[in-house]
mmCIF file of C-alpha atoms and ligand atoms in Angstrom:
data_model
loop_
_atom_site.group_PDB
_atom_site.id
_atom_site.type_symbol
_atom_site.label_atom_id
_atom_site.label_comp_id
_atom_site.label_asym_id
_atom_site.label_seq_id
_atom_site.Cartn_x
_atom_site.Cartn_y
_atom_site.Cartn_z
ATOM 1 C CA MET A 935 -17.904 -92.165 118.503
ATOM 2 C CA ARG A 936 -16.109 -88.862 119.596
ATOM 3 C CA LEU A 937 -14.892 -90.455 122.939
ATOM 4 C CA PHE A 938 -14.028 -93.374 120.768
ATOM 5 C CA VAL A 939 -11.537 -91.633 118.583
ATOM 6 C CA VAL A 940 -9.955 -89.601 121.286
ATOM 7 C CA LEU A 941 -9.530 -92.938 123.479
ATOM 8 C CA ALA A 942 -7.709 -94.682 120.371
ATOM 9 C CA LEU A 943 -5.627 -91.392 119.629
ATOM 10 C CA PHE A 944 -4.729 -91.082 123.183
ATOM 11 C CA THR A 945 -3.590 -95.021 123.550
ATOM 12 C CA ALA A 946 -1.771 -94.376 119.959
ATOM 13 C CA LEU A 947 0.013 -91.876 121.460
ATOM 14 C CA VAL A 948 1.109 -93.550 124.200
ATOM 15 C CA ALA A 949 2.618 -96.800 122.385
ATOM 16 C CA ALA A 950 4.359 -94.438 120.344
ATOM 17 C CA LEU A 951 6.268 -92.912 123.403
ATOM 18 C CA PRO A 952 9.551 -94.005 123.482
ATOM 19 C CA VAL A 953 10.233 -96.686 126.466
ATOM 20 C CA VAL A 954 11.957 -94.853 129.678
ATOM 21 C CA ALA A 955 14.890 -97.077 130.407
ATOM 22 C CA GLU A 956 15.878 -97.737 134.193
ATOM 23 C CA PRO A 957 18.710 -95.050 134.559
ATOM 24 C CA PRO A 958 21.859 -96.896 135.119
ATOM 25 C CA ALA A 959 23.081 -98.050 138.744
ATOM 26 C CA LYS A 960 25.461 -95.641 139.553
ATOM 27 C CA VAL A 961 28.969 -97.171 140.863
ATOM 28 C CA LEU A 962 31.754 -95.964 142.208
ATOM 29 C CA ALA A 963 35.743 -96.008 140.925
ATOM 30 C CA PRO A 964 37.134 -98.190 139.568
ATOM 31 C CA TYR A 965 34.288 -99.719 138.608
ATOM 32 C CA THR A 966 32.252 -98.633 135.729
ATOM 33 C CA ARG A 967 28.711 -100.040 136.025
ATOM 34 C CA PRO A 968 27.427 -102.944 138.514
ATOM 35 C CA THR A 969 30.317 -105.435 138.292
ATOM 36 C CA ASN A 970 30.707 -109.013 137.744
ATOM 37 C CA ILE A 971 33.818 -110.682 139.587
ATOM 38 C CA ALA A 972 34.118 -114.290 138.738
ATOM 39 C CA HIS A 973 35.897 -115.857 142.447
ATOM 40 C CA ARG A 974 38.577 -117.967 141.594
ATOM 41 C CA GLY A 975 37.406 -118.334 138.162
ATOM 42 C CA ALA A 976 34.210 -119.766 137.334
ATOM 43 C CA SER A 977 35.052 -121.911 140.348
ATOM 44 C CA ALA A 978 31.616 -123.217 140.742
ATOM 45 C CA ASP A 979 31.871 -124.873 137.227
ATOM 46 C CA ALA A 980 35.237 -125.986 136.899
ATOM 47 C CA PRO A 981 37.949 -126.601 139.448
ATOM 48 C CA GLU A 982 39.212 -123.170 141.116
ATOM 49 C CA HIS A 983 41.930 -121.450 139.610
ATOM 50 C CA THR A 984 42.897 -123.482 136.583
ATOM 51 C CA ILE A 985 43.031 -121.957 132.754
ATOM 52 C CA ALA A 986 39.876 -123.671 132.521
ATOM 53 C CA ALA A 987 38.060 -121.927 135.148
ATOM 54 C CA TYR A 988 39.206 -118.833 134.109
ATOM 55 C CA GLU A 989 38.025 -119.375 130.499
ATOM 56 C CA LEU A 990 34.661 -120.314 131.698
ATOM 57 C CA ALA A 991 34.515 -116.995 133.773
ATOM 58 C CA LEU A 992 35.285 -115.048 130.367
ATOM 59 C CA LYS A 993 32.624 -117.381 128.756
ATOM 60 C CA HIS A 994 30.166 -116.470 131.502
ATOM 61 C CA GLY A 995 30.699 -112.510 130.571
ATOM 62 C CA ALA A 996 32.498 -112.218 133.967
ATOM 63 C CA ASP A 997 33.720 -108.149 134.210
ATOM 64 C CA PHE A 998 36.762 -109.203 136.274
ATOM 65 C CA VAL A 999 38.884 -112.636 136.891
ATOM 66 C CA GLU A 1000 39.995 -112.945 140.194
ATOM 67 C CA PRO A 1001 43.524 -114.801 140.774
ATOM 68 C CA ASP A 1002 44.756 -115.691 144.420
ATOM 69 C CA LEU A 1003 48.087 -115.769 144.919
ATOM 70 C CA GLN A 1004 50.713 -117.525 145.862
ATOM 71 C CA MET A 1005 54.352 -118.169 145.574
ATOM 72 C CA THR A 1006 56.912 -120.863 144.512
ATOM 73 C CA LYS A 1007 60.486 -121.536 146.229
ATOM 74 C CA ASP A 1008 62.020 -120.164 143.458
ATOM 75 C CA GLY A 1009 59.907 -117.076 143.690
ATOM 76 C CA VAL A 1010 57.439 -117.172 140.638
ATOM 77 C CA LEU A 1011 53.605 -116.015 141.471
ATOM 78 C CA VAL A 1012 51.211 -119.181 140.885
ATOM 79 C CA CYS A 1013 47.599 -118.729 140.968
ATOM 80 C CA MET A 1014 46.257 -120.528 144.291
ATOM 81 C CA HIS A 1015 43.905 -119.706 147.292
ATOM 82 C CA ASP A 1016 45.360 -121.998 149.914
ATOM 83 C CA THR A 1017 49.124 -121.734 150.949
ATOM 84 C CA THR A 1018 49.147 -125.376 150.786
ATOM 85 C CA LEU A 1019 48.935 -127.657 147.776
ATOM 86 C CA GLU A 1020 46.994 -130.569 149.458
ATOM 87 C CA ARG A 1021 43.371 -129.442 148.500
ATOM 88 C CA THR A 1022 43.418 -129.029 145.253
ATOM 89 C CA THR A 1023 45.912 -130.993 144.084
ATOM 90 C CA ASP A 1024 47.535 -134.534 144.119
ATOM 91 C CA VAL A 1025 50.854 -133.138 145.601
ATOM 92 C CA ALA A 1026 50.392 -135.649 148.450
ATOM 93 C CA LYS A 1027 50.554 -138.478 145.852
ATOM 94 C CA VAL A 1028 53.434 -137.202 143.866
ATOM 95 C CA PHE A 1029 55.968 -135.901 146.138
ATOM 96 C CA PRO A 1030 54.939 -137.714 149.210
ATOM 97 C CA ASP A 1031 57.881 -137.632 151.257
ATOM 98 C CA ARG A 1032 57.888 -133.668 150.945
ATOM 99 C CA ALA A 1033 55.516 -133.011 153.845
ATOM 100 C CA THR A 1034 55.678 -130.811 156.659
ATOM 101 C CA GLU A 1035 54.100 -132.117 159.940
ATOM 102 C CA VAL A 1036 52.215 -129.455 161.353
ATOM 103 C CA LYS A 1037 50.041 -130.509 164.740
ATOM 104 C CA GLY A 1038 50.417 -133.903 163.520
ATOM 105 C CA LYS A 1039 49.084 -133.480 160.299
ATOM 106 C CA LYS A 1040 50.986 -133.691 156.880
ATOM 107 C CA THR A 1041 50.689 -130.799 154.962
ATOM 108 C CA TRP A 1042 52.430 -129.208 151.399
ATOM 109 C CA PRO A 1043 53.594 -125.730 151.538
ATOM 110 C CA VAL A 1044 53.630 -124.024 148.212
ATOM 111 C CA ALA A 1045 56.573 -122.354 148.995
ATOM 112 C CA ASP A 1046 58.079 -125.641 149.670
ATOM 113 C CA PHE A 1047 57.422 -126.718 146.101
ATOM 114 C CA THR A 1048 60.037 -125.250 142.793
ATOM 115 C CA LEU A 1049 57.453 -123.988 139.854
ATOM 116 C CA ALA A 1050 59.101 -126.855 137.897
ATOM 117 C CA GLU A 1051 57.689 -129.419 141.178
ATOM 118 C CA ILE A 1052 54.254 -127.803 140.952
ATOM 119 C CA ALA A 1053 53.731 -127.726 136.839
ATOM 120 C CA LYS A 1054 53.815 -131.568 137.433
ATOM 121 C CA LEU A 1055 51.067 -131.430 139.766
ATOM 122 C CA ASP A 1056 47.435 -132.388 138.732
ATOM 123 C CA ALA A 1057 44.818 -129.665 139.417
ATOM 124 C CA GLY A 1058 41.779 -130.465 138.152
ATOM 125 C CA SER A 1059 41.230 -134.305 139.056
ATOM 126 C CA TRP A 1060 39.657 -133.191 142.597
ATOM 127 C CA LYS A 1061 36.993 -131.416 141.386
ATOM 128 C CA GLY A 1062 36.094 -134.233 138.626
ATOM 129 C CA ALA A 1063 37.655 -136.758 136.180
ATOM 130 C CA LYS A 1064 36.931 -134.645 133.277
ATOM 131 C CA PHE A 1065 39.030 -131.902 134.588
ATOM 132 C CA ALA A 1066 42.167 -134.453 134.860
ATOM 133 C CA GLY A 1067 45.655 -132.963 134.190
ATOM 134 C CA ALA A 1068 44.715 -128.931 134.493
ATOM 135 C CA ARG A 1069 48.015 -127.548 135.945
ATOM 136 C CA VAL A 1070 48.571 -124.670 138.545
ATOM 137 C CA PRO A 1071 48.732 -121.676 136.389
ATOM 138 C CA THR A 1072 51.025 -119.087 136.711
ATOM 139 C CA PHE A 1073 50.036 -115.617 137.324
ATOM 140 C CA GLN A 1074 51.484 -114.840 133.933
ATOM 141 C CA GLN A 1075 49.504 -117.819 132.291
ATOM 142 C CA MET A 1076 46.177 -116.173 133.925
ATOM 143 C CA ILE A 1077 47.106 -112.680 132.763
ATOM 144 C CA ASP A 1078 47.298 -114.737 129.119
ATOM 145 C CA THR A 1079 44.424 -115.869 129.299
ATOM 146 C CA VAL A 1080 42.341 -113.061 130.483
ATOM 147 C CA LYS A 1081 44.084 -109.989 128.639
ATOM 148 C CA GLY A 1082 42.234 -108.126 126.946
ATOM 149 C CA LYS A 1083 38.643 -109.559 127.754
ATOM 150 C CA ALA A 1084 38.345 -108.843 131.154
ATOM 151 C CA GLY A 1085 39.773 -107.221 133.949
ATOM 152 C CA ILE A 1086 41.980 -108.397 137.067
ATOM 153 C CA ILE A 1087 41.902 -108.385 140.591
ATOM 154 C CA PRO A 1088 44.555 -110.152 141.941
ATOM 155 C CA GLU A 1089 44.879 -111.139 145.755
ATOM 156 C CA THR A 1090 48.088 -110.948 147.826
ATOM 157 C CA LYS A 1091 47.517 -113.979 150.032
ATOM 158 C CA ALA A 1092 49.310 -114.761 153.375
ATOM 159 C CA PRO A 1093 52.369 -112.070 152.082
ATOM 160 C CA GLU A 1094 53.628 -112.743 155.227
ATOM 161 C CA VAL A 1095 54.430 -116.085 154.891
ATOM 162 C CA TYR A 1096 56.662 -115.612 151.803
ATOM 163 C CA GLY A 1097 58.115 -112.617 153.139
ATOM 164 C CA LYS A 1098 59.616 -114.895 156.137
ATOM 165 C CA ARG A 1099 61.474 -116.726 153.479
ATOM 166 C CA GLY A 1100 62.840 -113.944 151.725
ATOM 167 C CA LEU A 1101 60.164 -113.768 149.095
ATOM 168 C CA ASN A 1102 58.859 -110.345 148.231
ATOM 169 C CA MET A 1103 55.016 -110.492 146.934
ATOM 170 C CA GLU A 1104 54.626 -107.102 146.016
ATOM 171 C CA LYS A 1105 57.344 -106.670 144.477
ATOM 172 C CA GLU A 1106 57.067 -109.662 142.410
ATOM 173 C CA LEU A 1107 53.486 -108.658 141.298
ATOM 174 C CA MET A 1108 54.581 -105.162 140.340
ATOM 175 C CA ALA A 1109 57.123 -106.328 138.616
ATOM 176 C CA VAL A 1110 54.593 -109.147 136.393
ATOM 177 C CA LEU A 1111 52.036 -106.547 135.692
ATOM 178 C CA ARG A 1112 54.805 -103.713 134.542
ATOM 179 C CA ALA A 1113 56.043 -106.408 132.175
ATOM 180 C CA ASN A 1114 52.850 -106.780 130.718
ATOM 181 C CA LYS A 1115 52.091 -103.250 130.643
ATOM 182 C CA LEU A 1116 49.488 -103.283 133.150
ATOM 183 C CA ASP A 1117 50.865 -101.589 135.881
ATOM 184 C CA ALA A 1118 49.280 -98.423 135.517
ATOM 185 C CA PRO A 1119 45.474 -97.230 135.939
ATOM 186 C CA ASN A 1120 43.888 -97.520 132.442
ATOM 187 C CA ALA A 1121 47.079 -99.060 130.860
ATOM 188 C CA ASP A 1122 45.381 -101.245 128.740
ATOM 189 C CA PRO A 1123 41.076 -100.122 129.025
ATOM 190 C CA LYS A 1124 40.296 -103.832 128.193
ATOM 191 C CA THR A 1125 41.924 -104.977 130.788
ATOM 192 C CA PRO A 1126 41.667 -103.087 133.822
ATOM 193 C CA VAL A 1127 43.273 -103.858 137.420
ATOM 194 C CA VAL A 1128 42.676 -104.144 140.935
ATOM 195 C CA ILE A 1129 44.661 -105.360 143.631
ATOM 196 C CA GLN A 1130 43.117 -106.636 146.678
ATOM 197 C CA SER A 1131 44.549 -108.099 150.011
ATOM 198 C CA PHE A 1132 43.623 -108.700 153.463
ATOM 199 C CA SER A 1133 46.379 -107.360 154.655
ATOM 200 C CA ALA A 1134 46.722 -103.789 155.366
ATOM 201 C CA GLU A 1135 50.418 -103.829 155.186
ATOM 202 C CA SER A 1136 50.525 -105.247 151.862
ATOM 203 C CA LEU A 1137 48.522 -102.276 150.306
ATOM 204 C CA LYS A 1138 50.838 -100.160 152.060
ATOM 205 C CA ALA A 1139 53.624 -101.699 150.543
ATOM 206 C CA LEU A 1140 52.329 -101.963 146.897
ATOM 207 C CA ARG A 1141 51.396 -98.340 147.551
ATOM 208 C CA ASN A 1142 54.451 -96.931 149.440
ATOM 209 C CA ASP A 1143 57.236 -98.997 148.770
ATOM 210 C CA HIS A 1144 56.339 -99.705 145.033
ATOM 211 C CA ALA A 1145 55.007 -96.904 143.671
ATOM 212 C CA CYS A 1146 51.911 -98.534 142.322
ATOM 213 C CA LYS A 1147 48.998 -96.138 141.304
ATOM 214 C CA LEU A 1148 46.586 -98.946 140.878
ATOM 215 C CA PRO A 1149 43.094 -99.135 142.739
ATOM 216 C CA LEU A 1150 43.511 -100.925 146.220
ATOM 217 C CA VAL A 1151 40.610 -102.711 147.810
ATOM 218 C CA TYR A 1152 40.998 -103.917 151.634
ATOM 219 C CA LEU A 1153 39.588 -107.310 152.224
ATOM 220 C CA PHE A 1154 38.027 -108.034 155.652
ATOM 221 C CA GLY A 1155 35.459 -110.603 156.767
ATOM 222 C CA ALA A 1156 34.367 -109.312 160.609
ATOM 223 C CA GLY A 1157 34.414 -106.678 163.203
ATOM 224 C CA ASP A 1158 32.533 -103.353 163.988
ATOM 225 C CA TRP A 1159 33.399 -101.265 160.463
ATOM 226 C CA SER A 1160 32.030 -97.544 161.709
ATOM 227 C CA ALA A 1161 32.542 -94.566 159.650
ATOM 228 C CA GLU A 1162 35.337 -93.272 161.835
ATOM 229 C CA LYS A 1163 36.991 -96.865 161.274
ATOM 230 C CA LEU A 1164 36.799 -96.448 157.328
ATOM 231 C CA LYS A 1165 38.525 -93.174 157.613
ATOM 232 C CA GLY A 1166 41.557 -95.134 158.171
ATOM 233 C CA VAL A 1167 41.123 -97.461 155.971
ATOM 234 C CA LYS A 1168 40.429 -94.812 153.397
ATOM 235 C CA GLU A 1169 44.306 -93.867 154.198
ATOM 236 C CA PHE A 1170 45.667 -96.787 152.244
ATOM 237 C CA ALA A 1171 42.992 -98.530 150.467
ATOM 238 C CA ASP A 1172 40.653 -96.989 147.570
ATOM 239 C CA GLY A 1173 37.568 -99.352 148.152
ATOM 240 C CA ILE A 1174 36.390 -101.830 151.004
ATOM 241 C CA ALA A 1175 35.759 -105.513 150.512
ATOM 242 C CA PRO A 1176 33.900 -106.889 153.303
ATOM 243 C CA ASN A 1177 31.928 -110.280 153.576
ATOM 244 C CA LYS A 1178 28.333 -110.753 153.064
ATOM 245 C CA ALA A 1179 27.543 -110.986 156.616
ATOM 246 C CA VAL A 1180 29.299 -107.621 157.467
ATOM 247 C CA VAL A 1181 27.147 -105.871 154.924
ATOM 248 C CA LEU A 1182 23.980 -107.804 156.160
ATOM 249 C CA ALA A 1183 24.794 -106.867 159.901
ATOM 250 C CA ARG A 1184 24.765 -103.060 158.909
ATOM 251 C CA PRO A 1185 23.817 -102.072 155.216
ATOM 252 C CA GLY A 1186 24.560 -98.675 156.313
ATOM 253 C CA LEU A 1187 28.510 -99.223 155.981
ATOM 254 C CA VAL A 1188 27.608 -99.015 151.958
ATOM 255 C CA THR A 1189 26.684 -95.743 152.406
ATOM 256 C CA ASP A 1190 29.571 -94.558 154.945
ATOM 257 C CA ALA A 1191 32.011 -95.973 152.359
ATOM 258 C CA HIS A 1192 30.720 -94.309 149.141
ATOM 259 C CA ALA A 1193 30.669 -91.359 151.539
ATOM 260 C CA LEU A 1194 33.883 -91.402 151.658
ATOM 261 C CA GLY A 1195 34.417 -92.011 147.922
ATOM 262 C CA MET A 1196 35.454 -95.732 148.680
ATOM 263 C CA SER A 1197 33.717 -98.552 146.431
ATOM 264 C CA VAL A 1198 32.136 -101.645 147.872
ATOM 265 C CA THR A 1199 32.614 -105.364 146.540
ATOM 266 C CA VAL A 1200 31.118 -108.070 148.501
ATOM 267 C CA TRP A 1201 32.471 -111.712 148.913
ATOM 268 C CA THR A 1202 30.909 -114.464 148.180
ATOM 269 C CA PHE A 1203 28.383 -115.441 146.402
ATOM 270 C CA ARG A 1204 27.644 -119.066 145.437
ATOM 271 C CA THR A 1205 24.847 -121.454 144.826
ATOM 272 C CA GLY A 1206 24.244 -123.632 148.231
ATOM 273 C CA GLN A 1207 24.860 -120.714 150.604
ATOM 274 C CA THR A 1208 22.958 -118.053 149.780
ATOM 275 C CA GLY A 1209 20.984 -117.643 152.783
ATOM 276 C CA LYS A 1210 17.304 -116.509 152.794
ATOM 277 C CA PHE A 1211 17.740 -115.793 149.260
ATOM 278 C CA ASP A 1212 16.128 -118.736 146.958
ATOM 279 C CA SER A 1213 18.958 -118.613 144.352
ATOM 280 C CA VAL A 1214 22.684 -117.079 144.215
ATOM 281 C CA LYS A 1215 20.948 -114.923 141.254
ATOM 282 C CA ALA A 1216 17.983 -113.203 143.751
ATOM 283 C CA GLU A 1217 20.932 -112.721 146.574
ATOM 284 C CA MET A 1218 23.289 -110.814 144.083
ATOM 285 C CA THR A 1219 20.449 -108.428 142.857
ATOM 286 C CA HIS A 1220 19.709 -107.696 146.712
ATOM 287 C CA PHE A 1221 23.106 -106.768 147.349
ATOM 288 C CA LEU A 1222 23.309 -104.855 143.947
ATOM 289 C CA ARG A 1223 19.785 -103.400 143.624
ATOM 290 C CA GLU A 1224 18.756 -102.533 147.095
ATOM 291 C CA LEU A 1225 22.182 -102.161 148.950
ATOM 292 C CA LYS A 1226 24.075 -100.956 146.511
ATOM 293 C CA VAL A 1227 26.929 -102.306 146.267
ATOM 294 C CA ASP A 1228 29.241 -101.661 143.393
ATOM 295 C CA ALA A 1229 30.602 -105.533 142.599
ATOM 296 C CA VAL A 1230 30.158 -109.192 144.061
ATOM 297 C CA PHE A 1231 32.860 -112.114 143.822
ATOM 298 C CA THR A 1232 30.907 -115.075 142.729
ATOM 299 C CA ASP A 1233 31.805 -118.566 141.748
ATOM 300 C CA ASN A 1234 28.770 -118.339 139.209
ATOM 301 C CA PRO A 1235 29.229 -115.499 137.415
ATOM 302 C CA ASP A 1236 26.520 -116.819 134.880
ATOM 303 C CA GLN A 1237 23.905 -116.325 137.375
ATOM 304 C CA PHE A 1238 25.067 -112.322 137.509
ATOM 305 C CA PRO A 1239 21.904 -110.218 137.273
ATOM 306 C CA ARG A 1240 22.972 -108.169 134.271
ATOM 307 C CA GLY A 1241 19.859 -105.608 132.886
HETATM 308 O O1 LIG B 964 39.455 -111.809 147.983
HETATM 309 C C1 LIG B 964 37.689 -111.948 148.044
HETATM 310 C C2 LIG B 964 37.280 -113.264 148.731
HETATM 311 O O2 LIG B 964 38.158 -114.361 147.488
HETATM 312 C C3 LIG B 964 37.806 -113.558 149.837
HETATM 313 O O3 LIG B 964 37.757 -114.840 150.292
HETATM 314 O O4 LIG B 964 39.297 -116.867 151.202
HETATM 315 O O5 LIG B 964 38.012 -116.831 148.523
HETATM 316 O O6 LIG B 964 40.159 -115.594 149.035
HETATM 317 P P1 LIG B 964 39.003 -116.067 149.552
HETATM 318 CA CA1 LIG B 965 40.353 -114.313 146.645
#
C-alpha cells in the first residue's frame, strides 16, 4: 500500500513538472530564428515574381520574401529572375518584332523595354489560366505588398548586363530602399532587409560606393569553399548563400562560416527536387536541424518546419 502511495505521488509529481521546451535553435545575424525565405514568392503555387506569389508567401508565413531584380530600359527596378522576358511573360505575342537574335534563337531582354511596355505583359498565364493578367511588379510594388509584414531580400541579378547599358543597379536599389526608409539595419523592425548577389563586385559596390550598411549575402553554386577562402568572402559580405549540393558535399562549410561569424542561407528547396529526402519539409528539416544552416530559400514556404 505504502509503495502504491509513493508511486502515485511520484507519478503526480512528474506530471506536474513543466514540460521542458527544446532550446531555440541558434542562428547568426541577420536572422533571429531559423528563417523561411519565400523564393520568388510562393513560387510553387503562384507565378514567380508576381504580387499573387508574394501575397501567398505572406499567407504561408514566410519570414522574408525574395525579389530578383532586373532593370527596364528607362532604369526602373522590376522583379524578375531572368534577364529576358520570354519564359514568364507573353512578350513574344505582344512584341513579336522586338526580339533580339542570339545563337539563332529569338530573345527579348528586359533592358530593351520601358516600364510602360513591360506593364502590358501577362506574367501569370504561363503558370495557369487562373493567373492570367498578373503583371511584372516593380520593386516598389513588391515593397508596397510586403513592407510591415515580412523581411525583403532583394538579389542584384546580372548587374554587369545593366552596367554596360549605363544603368547602375546598386545605386537604384539603394535609392528605392532609401525612399521607403528601409536603407539602414533595423530601420523597420517588421521589415528587415538583406541584400544578396552572385556578384562579389555588386556587393563591394554597395558597401564601398553606396555606403550600404545593410547585411550582404554572397551567393555561390559550386566550388571548393575552404575556411581560408571564406575569409576572403568575409571582407565584403556578412553571410554566405551556397546551394544545397555545395553544403551536402562539405557540411563543415556551415561550421567554418559560423566560426567566422557569417550566417548560412541555402537554396533552393522545392517539391520534386528533394534528392534522397521524402519531402521538401524533411529536406529543410535536415538542413536546419542537423546541418545547422540559418535560413533556407524555398518555393514552398508553407512546408517550412516551424516549432
Ligand atoms: O537567390 C537565391 C537563389 O534564388 C539563387 O538562385 O537562380 O533562383 O536566383 P536563383
Ligand atoms: Ca534569387
